[in-house]
Amino acid sequence: MNVGIDLIHFATADYYLGLDTFAAEKNIDVDKFYIGIGQEKMSIAPPDEDVVTLSAKAAAPILAQIDSDEITAVLFATESGVDQSKSAGVFMHGLLNLANRCRVIEFKHACYSGAAALQMATTMVRANPKEKILVIAADIAKYDVDTSGEATQGSGAVAMLITENPRIINIEPGSGYFTEDVMDFWRPNHRTTALVDGKYSTKVYLNSLKQTWDHFTEVTEKSFADIDYFCYHIPFTKMAEKAHKTLIRRAKATVNDVDFDAQTLPGQLYNRIIGNSYSASLFIGFISLLDNVDADISNKRVSFFSYGSGCVAEFFTGVMQPGYQSVLMTNNHRTQIMNRAPLSYTEYLAFYHQPDSTDENITFEHNNRGAYRLAGIQDYKRYYEKTASET
Ligand code: COA
């Protein structure tokens, strides 16, 4: 039975901070960002945007194409959830008027949880082909000001409809996975920003890639030459380049098997100008591949490497379905990215420092230009609203 991604769409915030602006403010050579880490811009969420509103923005165009009452479960992956108890997905379920006969749960493990949710959804559909599952991967990446992580922030949400006979990609059974208890990135419960041992995290990422690859090849007996396009978790695009080099060495790939740019570059273009979006970033990379690859990649095999600090990682593959182009939402993605407004460093700091969920009572200024926004918090309860711009 073929099971996989039937529809996929992403949303990002309405504002960005250019790393040229950032470099000028910090008196750093901009090439450290453009070349050294391979990033140009970071999508910055205003205070009235969170993972709930981003995910609603990501999912709405998918729901508009189906009978949304048929959604049997929402698996919501995030590291930047809005409540210690209530799933962010239940707020989204309310905003999007999903049916009550639907299960909603939140998945967490740093940047890995989106892949975990996708894998669980495919398993649920294989067990019961009537299931139609909405997988959400949504995060706002936030590090402390004046730390090395500050240049690798960003925000985004990906919504994926997982069904039998998918129109975009059939996710193949069989994956390589790896867990190791390490402290390369973590966020204690009281903090809104992550703590990170950045250089160490890049080493653990690459080791996890090697370990998952070894496991993947043992389980599936596939080789490097069986894969046409490679999508990696992208905290910054230089990391994907390092990953691909590492994989080529580990897999002992021959010169004929490697076309470095064709295999990886289209899958990095959006991430370069959106920044890190933790659990969403692997899938924004996949959408970037779909929207930007020149060739028809029907029947081609795509690999996915998911890495979540701490750490859990997984390597798996899928096969592109003929006719996939007819259901892509490329224009939506491009328009959103193009329509973002630039922020000065001072404006970015104003968004960054605005009161957060520790507030008991607050009404948020209207900065989020999307169809769904966080209106305020009263008695510690979050209130969302659909705005006039909803289509
Ligand atoms: N021109 C070109 N390249 C430059 C440069 C310049 N002017 N200045 C620096 N560079 C290069 C460095 O040589 C380095 O390249 P390398 O990684 O190939 O050695 C790269 O830019 C980064 O410079 P570095 O001094 O190491 O940056 P940093 O101390 O700010 O740390 C991270 C970079 C990624 C560790 C940091 O941004 C971070 O902690 N990010 C959050 C954690 C993260 O994303 N982890 C990834 C795994 S999940």
Coordinates of C-alpha atoms and ligand atoms in Angstrom, one line a residue:
M1 CA 0.0 0.0 0.0
N2 CA 1.3 3.5 -0.9
V3 CA 1.1 5.9 2.0
G4 CA 2.6 9.4 2.2
I5 CA 2.2 13.1 1.6
D6 CA -0.9 13.9 -0.4
L7 CA -0.7 17.7 0.0
I8 CA 2.0 20.0 1.6
H9 CA 2.1 23.7 2.3
F10 CA 4.1 26.0 4.5
A11 CA 3.6 29.3 6.2
T12 CA 6.2 31.8 7.5
A13 CA 6.1 35.1 9.4
D14 CA 5.3 38.4 7.8
Y15 CA 8.6 40.0 8.7
Y16 CA 12.3 39.3 8.3
L17 CA 15.6 40.5 9.5
G18 CA 18.3 40.6 6.9
L19 CA 21.7 39.2 7.9
D20 CA 23.2 42.3 6.2
T21 CA 21.4 44.5 8.7
F22 CA 22.4 42.1 11.5
A23 CA 26.1 42.1 10.4
A24 CA 26.2 45.9 10.2
E25 CA 24.7 46.2 13.7
K26 CA 27.1 43.7 15.2
N27 CA 30.1 44.9 13.2
I28 CA 30.7 41.5 11.6
D29 CA 31.7 40.8 8.0
V30 CA 28.4 39.8 6.3
D31 CA 30.2 37.0 4.5
K32 CA 30.4 35.1 7.7
F33 CA 26.6 34.7 7.2
Y34 CA 26.2 34.7 3.4
I35 CA 29.2 32.3 2.9
G36 CA 30.2 30.9 6.3
I37 CA 26.8 29.7 7.5
G38 CA 24.9 30.1 4.2
Q39 CA 22.1 32.3 5.4
E40 CA 20.7 35.6 4.1
K41 CA 17.5 36.4 6.1
M42 CA 15.6 35.2 9.1
S43 CA 11.7 35.2 9.2
I44 CA 10.7 37.0 12.4
A45 CA 7.4 36.5 14.1
P46 CA 5.6 39.5 15.7
P47 CA 4.2 39.0 19.2
D48 CA 0.7 38.2 17.8
E49 CA 2.1 35.3 15.8
D50 CA 2.9 32.0 17.4
V51 CA 3.0 28.3 16.3
V52 CA -0.8 28.1 16.5
T53 CA -1.3 31.0 14.0
L54 CA 1.5 29.9 11.8
S55 CA 0.2 26.3 11.7
A56 CA -3.4 27.6 10.9
K57 CA -1.9 29.6 8.1
A58 CA 0.0 26.6 6.8
A59 CA -3.0 24.2 7.0
A60 CA -5.9 26.4 5.7
P61 CA -5.0 26.0 2.0
I62 CA -4.9 22.2 2.4
L63 CA -8.2 22.1 4.2
A64 CA -9.8 24.3 1.5
Q65 CA -9.1 21.5 -1.0
I66 CA -10.7 18.6 1.0
D67 CA -13.7 17.9 3.3
S68 CA -12.0 18.9 6.5
D69 CA -14.5 16.8 8.5
E70 CA -12.5 13.8 7.1
I71 CA -9.4 14.7 9.2
T72 CA -9.1 11.9 11.7
A73 CA -6.1 13.2 13.6
V74 CA -3.8 16.2 14.0
L75 CA -0.2 15.3 15.0
F76 CA 1.3 18.6 15.9
A77 CA 5.1 18.7 16.2
T78 CA 6.8 21.7 17.9
E79 CA 9.6 22.7 20.3
S80 CA 8.0 26.1 20.8
G81 CA 4.6 25.0 22.2
V82 CA 2.3 27.5 23.9
D83 CA 1.1 25.6 26.9
Q84 CA 2.7 23.0 29.2
S85 CA -0.5 20.9 29.2
K86 CA -2.8 21.8 26.3
S87 CA -1.6 20.8 22.8
A88 CA -1.0 23.8 20.4
G89 CA -2.9 21.6 17.9
V90 CA -6.2 21.9 19.9
F91 CA -6.0 25.7 19.6
M92 CA -5.4 25.3 15.9
H93 CA -8.3 22.7 15.7
G94 CA -10.6 25.4 17.1
L95 CA -9.4 28.1 14.8
L96 CA -9.9 25.9 11.7
N97 CA -13.2 24.5 12.8
L98 CA -12.1 20.9 12.5
A99 CA -14.5 18.1 13.4
N100 CA -14.8 16.9 17.0
R101 CA -14.3 13.3 15.8
C102 CA -10.6 14.0 15.5
R103 CA -7.7 13.2 17.8
V104 CA -5.1 15.9 18.5
I105 CA -1.7 15.5 20.2
E106 CA 1.6 17.4 20.5
F107 CA 4.9 15.8 19.6
K108 CA 8.2 17.1 21.1
H109 CA 11.8 16.4 20.6
A110 CA 13.7 19.6 19.4
C111 CA 13.9 19.6 15.6
Y112 CA 13.1 15.9 15.2
S113 CA 9.4 15.8 16.2
G114 CA 8.1 16.6 12.7
A115 CA 9.7 13.4 11.3
A116 CA 8.3 11.4 14.2
A117 CA 4.8 12.8 13.6
L118 CA 5.1 11.9 9.9
Q119 CA 6.3 8.4 10.6
M120 CA 3.5 7.8 13.1
A121 CA 0.9 9.2 10.7
T122 CA 2.1 6.8 7.9
T123 CA 1.9 3.9 10.3
M124 CA -1.7 4.9 11.3
V125 CA -2.8 5.1 7.7
R126 CA -1.2 1.7 6.9
A127 CA -3.2 0.2 9.8
N128 CA -6.4 1.9 8.7
P129 CA -6.5 3.4 5.2
K130 CA -9.5 5.4 6.1
E131 CA -7.4 7.7 8.3
K132 CA -6.6 11.2 6.9
I133 CA -4.0 12.8 9.1
L134 CA -2.9 16.3 9.3
V135 CA 0.8 16.5 10.4
I136 CA 2.0 19.9 11.5
A137 CA 5.6 20.9 12.1
A138 CA 5.8 24.4 13.4
D139 CA 8.5 26.4 15.3
I140 CA 9.8 29.8 16.1
A141 CA 13.5 29.5 16.6
K142 CA 14.7 31.9 19.3
Y143 CA 18.1 32.2 20.9
D144 CA 19.5 34.8 23.3
V145 CA 20.6 38.2 21.9
D146 CA 24.3 38.5 21.4
T147 CA 24.9 34.7 21.4
S148 CA 26.3 32.7 18.4
G149 CA 22.8 31.3 17.8
E150 CA 21.2 34.7 17.3
A151 CA 22.1 34.7 13.6
T152 CA 20.4 31.3 13.1
Q153 CA 16.8 32.2 14.2
G154 CA 13.7 32.0 12.0
S155 CA 10.1 30.8 11.9
G156 CA 7.8 28.6 9.9
A157 CA 5.2 25.9 9.9
V158 CA 4.6 23.1 7.5
A159 CA 1.2 21.3 7.1
M160 CA 1.1 17.8 5.4
L161 CA -1.9 15.7 4.6
I162 CA -1.0 12.0 5.1
T163 CA -3.2 9.6 3.2
E164 CA -3.3 6.3 1.2
N165 CA -2.4 6.7 -2.5
P166 CA -0.7 10.1 -1.9
R167 CA -0.4 12.5 -4.8
I168 CA 3.1 13.9 -3.9
I169 CA 5.4 11.3 -2.3
N170 CA 5.1 7.7 -1.1
I171 CA 7.0 7.4 2.2
E172 CA 8.8 4.1 2.0
P173 CA 8.8 1.8 5.0
G174 CA 12.2 1.2 6.6
S175 CA 14.3 3.9 8.2
G176 CA 17.5 4.3 10.2
Y177 CA 17.3 5.9 13.6
F178 CA 19.6 6.9 16.5
T179 CA 19.2 8.3 20.0
E180 CA 22.0 9.5 22.3
D181 CA 21.5 11.5 25.6
V182 CA 23.7 14.6 24.9
M183 CA 23.4 18.3 25.9
D184 CA 24.0 20.2 22.6
F185 CA 20.7 22.2 22.7
W186 CA 18.1 22.4 25.4
R187 CA 15.4 24.7 26.7
P188 CA 14.5 24.5 30.4
N189 CA 10.8 24.9 31.1
H190 CA 11.1 28.5 32.3
R191 CA 12.9 29.8 29.3
T192 CA 11.6 31.2 26.0
T193 CA 15.0 31.0 24.3
A194 CA 17.1 27.9 23.7
L195 CA 20.5 27.3 25.1
V196 CA 23.0 25.7 22.8
D197 CA 26.6 24.5 22.6
G198 CA 26.6 25.4 18.9
K199 CA 29.9 23.8 17.6
Y200 CA 29.2 20.6 19.6
S201 CA 25.7 20.4 18.1
T202 CA 27.2 20.4 14.6
K203 CA 29.4 17.5 15.5
V204 CA 26.6 15.5 17.1
Y205 CA 24.4 16.2 14.0
L206 CA 27.1 14.7 11.7
N207 CA 27.7 11.7 13.9
S208 CA 23.9 11.1 14.0
L209 CA 23.8 11.2 10.2
K210 CA 26.5 8.5 10.0
Q211 CA 24.7 6.3 12.5
T212 CA 21.3 6.6 10.9
W213 CA 22.8 6.0 7.5
D214 CA 24.5 2.8 8.6
H215 CA 21.2 1.6 10.2
F216 CA 19.2 2.7 7.1
T217 CA 21.4 0.7 4.7
E218 CA 21.3 -2.3 7.0
V219 CA 17.5 -2.2 7.2
T220 CA 16.7 -1.3 3.6
E221 CA 19.7 -2.6 1.7
K222 CA 19.6 0.7 -0.3
S223 CA 22.7 2.5 -1.3
F224 CA 23.7 6.2 -2.0
A225 CA 23.2 5.5 -5.8
D226 CA 19.5 4.6 -5.1
I227 CA 18.7 8.1 -3.9
D228 CA 18.3 11.0 -6.3
Y229 CA 17.7 14.0 -4.0
F230 CA 18.8 14.5 -0.4
C231 CA 16.9 16.7 2.1
Y232 CA 18.5 17.5 5.4
H233 CA 17.5 19.2 8.6
I234 CA 18.7 22.7 7.9
P235 CA 19.5 24.9 11.0
F236 CA 21.6 26.9 8.4
T237 CA 22.3 25.8 4.8
K238 CA 26.0 25.3 5.3
M239 CA 25.0 22.5 7.7
A240 CA 23.3 20.7 4.8
E241 CA 26.5 21.0 2.7
K242 CA 28.5 19.6 5.5
A243 CA 26.0 16.8 5.9
H244 CA 26.1 15.8 2.2
K245 CA 29.9 15.8 2.2
T246 CA 29.8 13.6 5.3
L247 CA 27.3 11.2 3.7
I248 CA 29.2 10.9 0.5
R249 CA 32.3 9.8 2.5
R250 CA 30.4 7.5 4.8
A251 CA 28.5 5.8 1.9
K252 CA 31.8 5.6 -0.2
A253 CA 29.8 7.1 -3.1
T254 CA 31.6 7.0 -6.4
V255 CA 32.1 10.2 -8.6
N256 CA 29.4 9.0 -10.9
D257 CA 26.9 8.9 -8.1
V258 CA 27.5 12.5 -6.9
D259 CA 26.1 15.6 -8.4
F260 CA 26.4 17.8 -5.3
D261 CA 24.5 20.9 -6.4
A262 CA 21.7 19.1 -8.2
Q263 CA 21.2 16.7 -5.3
T264 CA 21.1 19.3 -2.5
L265 CA 20.8 23.0 -3.7
P266 CA 17.1 23.3 -4.7
G267 CA 16.3 21.9 -1.3
Q268 CA 18.1 24.8 0.5
L269 CA 16.8 27.9 -1.3
Y270 CA 13.8 28.7 0.9
N271 CA 15.7 27.9 4.1
R272 CA 18.5 30.3 3.2
I273 CA 16.0 33.2 3.3
I274 CA 13.6 31.9 6.1
G275 CA 16.2 30.7 8.6
N276 CA 15.8 27.9 11.1
S277 CA 12.3 26.7 11.9
Y278 CA 13.4 23.7 14.0
S279 CA 10.9 20.9 13.4
A280 CA 9.6 22.5 10.1
S281 CA 13.0 23.1 8.5
L282 CA 13.5 19.6 7.0
F283 CA 10.0 19.9 5.3
I284 CA 10.5 23.5 4.2
G285 CA 13.7 22.1 2.6
F286 CA 11.5 19.4 0.9
I287 CA 9.0 22.0 -0.4
S288 CA 12.0 24.1 -1.6
L289 CA 13.1 21.1 -3.6
L290 CA 9.6 20.6 -5.1
D291 CA 9.2 24.3 -5.9
N292 CA 12.7 24.9 -7.3
V293 CA 13.9 21.8 -9.0
D294 CA 13.9 22.3 -12.8
A295 CA 13.5 18.6 -13.7
D296 CA 10.3 16.5 -13.5
I297 CA 11.3 14.3 -10.5
S298 CA 8.4 11.8 -10.8
N299 CA 9.5 8.4 -9.7
K300 CA 12.7 9.8 -8.2
R301 CA 13.7 8.8 -4.7
V302 CA 14.2 11.6 -2.1
S303 CA 15.9 11.0 1.3
F304 CA 15.1 12.8 4.5
F305 CA 17.5 13.2 7.4
S306 CA 15.9 14.6 10.5
Y307 CA 18.1 15.7 13.5
G308 CA 16.8 16.9 16.8
S309 CA 19.4 18.0 19.3
G310 CA 19.6 16.1 22.6
C311 CA 19.5 13.9 20.4
V312 CA 17.2 11.8 18.2
A313 CA 17.7 11.4 14.4
E314 CA 16.2 9.4 11.6
F315 CA 17.0 8.8 7.9
F316 CA 14.2 7.6 5.6
T317 CA 13.2 7.9 1.9
G318 CA 10.2 8.4 -0.3
V319 CA 9.4 8.1 -4.0
M320 CA 7.9 11.0 -5.9
Q321 CA 4.5 10.3 -7.5
P322 CA 3.8 11.0 -11.2
G323 CA 1.7 14.2 -11.6
Y324 CA 2.9 15.7 -8.2
Q325 CA 3.4 19.1 -9.9
S326 CA -0.4 19.6 -10.3
V327 CA -1.0 19.8 -6.5
L328 CA 2.0 22.0 -5.5
M329 CA 1.3 25.4 -4.0
T330 CA 4.4 27.1 -5.2
N331 CA 2.9 30.5 -5.8
N332 CA 1.6 30.7 -2.2
H333 CA 5.0 29.9 -0.9
R334 CA 6.8 32.4 -3.1
T335 CA 4.3 35.2 -2.5
Q336 CA 4.5 34.8 1.3
I337 CA 8.3 35.0 1.2
M338 CA 8.3 38.0 -1.2
N339 CA 5.7 39.9 0.8
R340 CA 7.5 39.9 4.1
A341 CA 8.5 43.3 5.4
P342 CA 12.1 44.0 6.4
L343 CA 12.8 45.0 10.0
S344 CA 15.5 47.2 11.3
Y345 CA 17.6 45.7 14.1
T346 CA 15.7 48.0 16.6
E347 CA 12.3 46.9 15.3
Y348 CA 13.4 43.2 15.5
L349 CA 14.4 43.8 19.2
A350 CA 11.0 45.4 19.9
F351 CA 9.3 42.2 18.6
Y352 CA 11.9 40.0 20.4
H353 CA 11.4 41.6 23.8
Q354 CA 7.6 42.0 23.8
P355 CA 5.9 40.3 26.7
D356 CA 5.3 36.6 26.2
S357 CA 3.1 33.9 27.7
T358 CA 4.3 34.6 31.2
D359 CA 1.8 37.5 31.1
E360 CA -1.5 37.0 32.9
N361 CA -3.3 39.7 31.0
I362 CA -2.2 41.3 27.7
T363 CA -3.7 42.5 24.4
F364 CA -1.4 42.3 21.5
E365 CA -0.9 45.1 18.9
H366 CA -2.0 44.1 15.4
N367 CA 1.3 43.3 13.5
N368 CA 0.5 39.8 12.2
R369 CA -0.9 40.4 8.7
G370 CA -2.2 36.8 8.2
A371 CA -5.7 35.4 8.6
Y372 CA -5.1 34.1 12.1
R373 CA -3.6 36.0 15.1
L374 CA -3.1 35.8 18.8
A375 CA -5.3 38.6 20.1
G376 CA -4.4 38.5 23.7
I377 CA -4.1 36.6 27.0
Q378 CA -6.7 37.0 29.7
D379 CA -6.3 35.2 33.1
Y380 CA -3.5 33.2 31.4
K381 CA -5.9 32.0 28.7
R382 CA -4.8 32.6 25.1
Y383 CA -7.4 34.2 22.7
Y384 CA -7.0 33.8 19.0
E385 CA -9.0 35.5 16.2
K386 CA -9.6 35.1 12.5
T387 CA -9.1 38.5 10.9
A388 CA -10.8 40.2 8.0
S389 CA -8.1 39.1 5.6
E390 CA -9.2 35.4 5.9
T391 CA -10.0 34.0 2.5
Ligands
COA1 N1 33.7 34.8 5.3 C1 33.5 33.6 5.1 N2 33.3 32.6 6.0 C2 33.4 33.0 7.3 C3 33.7 34.3 7.7 C4 33.9 35.3 6.6 N3 34.2 36.6 6.9 N4 33.8 34.4 9.0 C5 33.6 33.2 9.5 N5 33.3 32.3 8.5 C6 33.0 30.9 8.6 C7 33.9 30.1 9.6 O1 35.1 29.7 9.1 C8 32.9 28.9 9.9 O2 33.0 28.0 8.9 P1 33.2 26.4 9.2 O3 31.9 26.1 10.0 O4 33.2 25.8 7.9 O5 34.4 26.3 10.0 C9 31.5 29.6 9.8 O6 31.7 30.8 9.0 C10 30.9 29.9 11.1 O7 31.8 30.7 11.8 P2 32.0 30.5 13.4 O8 33.0 31.4 13.9 O9 32.2 29.0 13.7 O10 30.6 31.0 13.9 P3 29.9 31.0 15.3 O11 30.9 30.8 16.4 O12 29.0 32.2 15.3 O13 29.0 29.6 15.4 C11 27.1 28.3 14.9 C12 28.2 29.1 14.3 C13 26.4 27.6 13.8 C14 27.8 27.2 15.8 C15 26.1 29.2 15.7 O14 25.5 30.0 14.8 C16 25.1 28.4 16.5 O15 25.4 28.1 17.7 N6 23.9 28.2 16.0 C17 22.8 27.5 16.7 C18 23.0 26.0 16.8 C19 22.9 25.3 15.5 O16 22.3 25.8 14.6 N7 23.4 24.0 15.5 C20 23.4 23.2 14.3 C21 23.1 21.8 14.5 S1 21.4 21.5 15.0

